[in-house]
């Protein structure tokens, strides 16, 4: 897939970034939706961790492929990472609209580590939305120099966000 070099994707990046981050922030302030279903909503955090794991693997594979100058497989793995990230976002939004936040029960040094990881994860997750979208659109428009310049920041940050998402889940899962 390729887009026209003259296509102005910046409004799309800005609009999607604002919309996605606004929806996530809004969930902090609305009451949880009472579910009348037999589905165990507490399975979604596990699904989120699995999807984050797949994103991490796909991004690692995409990095490996681009270092080997295999653009075709690089694109495929990037599309796979975007797919698992989109599925994660749907699952995350569903869970947080239907369940209250879970408190971390650890204390001392473990709590400090957990909150450091959590806070950096949250901040960088918000930052990665526009970075990933901008990087994707620059790549699809074959603006290779601009794509490379931003991808040097996007890739490690996105890898960090996907990995720390799994770590946060592993650390808080005993308290669900």
PDB file of C-alpha atoms in Angstrom, residues 93-171:
ATOM      1  CA  UNK A  93     -11.641   0.893  25.906  1.00  0.00           C
ATOM      2  CA  UNK A  94     -14.220  -1.858  26.375  1.00  0.00           C
ATOM      3  CA  UNK A  95     -12.690  -2.990  29.659  1.00  0.00           C
ATOM      4  CA  UNK A  96     -12.274   0.487  31.103  1.00  0.00           C
ATOM      5  CA  UNK A  97     -15.806   1.489  30.131  1.00  0.00           C
ATOM      6  CA  UNK A  98     -17.252  -1.529  31.937  1.00  0.00           C
ATOM      7  CA  UNK A  99     -14.970  -1.892  34.947  1.00  0.00           C
ATOM      8  CA  UNK A 100     -13.453   0.359  37.564  1.00  0.00           C
ATOM      9  CA  UNK A 101      -9.688   0.717  37.830  1.00  0.00           C
ATOM     10  CA  UNK A 102      -7.770  -1.892  39.765  1.00  0.00           C
ATOM     11  CA  UNK A 103      -5.508  -0.653  42.549  1.00  0.00           C
ATOM     12  CA  UNK A 104      -1.991  -1.971  42.858  1.00  0.00           C
ATOM     13  CA  UNK A 105      -1.530  -3.791  46.154  1.00  0.00           C
ATOM     14  CA  UNK A 106       2.241  -3.912  46.334  1.00  0.00           C
ATOM     15  CA  UNK A 107       4.269  -1.810  48.755  1.00  0.00           C
ATOM     16  CA  UNK A 108       7.725  -0.303  49.122  1.00  0.00           C
ATOM     17  CA  UNK A 109      10.285  -0.685  46.370  1.00  0.00           C
ATOM     18  CA  UNK A 110       7.980  -2.861  44.237  1.00  0.00           C
ATOM     19  CA  UNK A 111       5.286  -0.169  44.329  1.00  0.00           C
ATOM     20  CA  UNK A 112       7.825   2.498  43.326  1.00  0.00           C
ATOM     21  CA  UNK A 113       8.965   0.375  40.371  1.00  0.00           C
ATOM     22  CA  UNK A 114       5.359  -0.364  39.382  1.00  0.00           C
ATOM     23  CA  UNK A 115       4.305   3.298  39.452  1.00  0.00           C
ATOM     24  CA  UNK A 116       7.417   4.408  37.559  1.00  0.00           C
ATOM     25  CA  UNK A 117       6.698   1.866  34.826  1.00  0.00           C
ATOM     26  CA  UNK A 118       2.977   2.707  34.821  1.00  0.00           C
ATOM     27  CA  UNK A 119       3.457   6.477  34.612  1.00  0.00           C
ATOM     28  CA  UNK A 120       6.086   6.298  31.864  1.00  0.00           C
ATOM     29  CA  UNK A 121       3.891   3.778  30.021  1.00  0.00           C
ATOM     30  CA  UNK A 122       0.829   6.066  30.191  1.00  0.00           C
ATOM     31  CA  UNK A 123       2.676   9.220  29.138  1.00  0.00           C
ATOM     32  CA  UNK A 124       4.497   7.522  26.275  1.00  0.00           C
ATOM     33  CA  UNK A 125       1.338   5.688  25.152  1.00  0.00           C
ATOM     34  CA  UNK A 126      -0.274   9.096  24.596  1.00  0.00           C
ATOM     35  CA  UNK A 127       2.829  10.349  22.780  1.00  0.00           C
ATOM     36  CA  UNK A 128       3.159   7.262  20.590  1.00  0.00           C
ATOM     37  CA  UNK A 129      -0.246   7.751  18.951  1.00  0.00           C
ATOM     38  CA  UNK A 130       0.731  10.766  16.815  1.00  0.00           C
ATOM     39  CA  UNK A 131       4.313   9.527  16.389  1.00  0.00           C
ATOM     40  CA  UNK A 132       3.242   6.116  15.072  1.00  0.00           C
ATOM     41  CA  UNK A 133       0.611   7.609  12.776  1.00  0.00           C
ATOM     42  CA  UNK A 134       3.000  10.229  11.405  1.00  0.00           C
ATOM     43  CA  UNK A 135       5.701   7.607  10.885  1.00  0.00           C
ATOM     44  CA  UNK A 136       3.226   5.307   9.117  1.00  0.00           C
ATOM     45  CA  UNK A 137       1.914   8.017   6.793  1.00  0.00           C
ATOM     46  CA  UNK A 138       5.428   9.208   5.917  1.00  0.00           C
ATOM     47  CA  UNK A 139       6.392   5.650   5.071  1.00  0.00           C
ATOM     48  CA  UNK A 140       3.274   5.079   2.972  1.00  0.00           C
ATOM     49  CA  UNK A 141       3.912   8.352   1.119  1.00  0.00           C
ATOM     50  CA  UNK A 142       7.473   7.143   0.455  1.00  0.00           C
ATOM     51  CA  UNK A 143       8.948  10.179   2.180  1.00  0.00           C
ATOM     52  CA  UNK A 144      11.842   7.975   3.167  1.00  0.00           C
ATOM     53  CA  UNK A 145      14.143  10.584   4.720  1.00  0.00           C
ATOM     54  CA  UNK A 146      11.361  12.027   6.905  1.00  0.00           C
ATOM     55  CA  UNK A 147      10.147   8.499   7.722  1.00  0.00           C
ATOM     56  CA  UNK A 148      13.602   7.392   8.880  1.00  0.00           C
ATOM     57  CA  UNK A 149      14.115  10.547  10.927  1.00  0.00           C
ATOM     58  CA  UNK A 150      10.954  10.063  12.988  1.00  0.00           C
ATOM     59  CA  UNK A 151      11.086   6.243  13.023  1.00  0.00           C
ATOM     60  CA  UNK A 152      14.328   6.460  15.021  1.00  0.00           C
ATOM     61  CA  UNK A 153      12.223   7.884  17.852  1.00  0.00           C
ATOM     62  CA  UNK A 154       8.968   6.078  17.208  1.00  0.00           C
ATOM     63  CA  UNK A 155      10.295   2.503  17.123  1.00  0.00           C
ATOM     64  CA  UNK A 156      12.052   2.445  20.520  1.00  0.00           C
ATOM     65  CA  UNK A 157       9.217   4.346  22.197  1.00  0.00           C
ATOM     66  CA  UNK A 158       6.554   2.040  20.744  1.00  0.00           C
ATOM     67  CA  UNK A 159       8.589  -1.011  21.741  1.00  0.00           C
ATOM     68  CA  UNK A 160       8.835   0.417  25.274  1.00  0.00           C
ATOM     69  CA  UNK A 161       5.090   1.103  25.454  1.00  0.00           C
ATOM     70  CA  UNK A 162       4.148  -2.376  24.243  1.00  0.00           C
ATOM     71  CA  UNK A 163       6.639  -4.095  26.566  1.00  0.00           C
ATOM     72  CA  UNK A 164       5.708  -2.039  29.617  1.00  0.00           C
ATOM     73  CA  UNK A 165       2.032  -2.734  28.927  1.00  0.00           C
ATOM     74  CA  UNK A 166       2.792  -6.416  29.472  1.00  0.00           C
ATOM     75  CA  UNK A 167       4.920  -5.701  32.549  1.00  0.00           C
ATOM     76  CA  UNK A 168       2.179  -3.547  34.098  1.00  0.00           C
ATOM     77  CA  UNK A 169      -0.317  -6.362  33.515  1.00  0.00           C
ATOM     78  CA  UNK A 170       1.996  -8.963  35.082  1.00  0.00           C
ATOM     79  CA  UNK A 171       2.567  -6.761  38.112  1.00  0.00           C
TER      80      UNK A 171
END
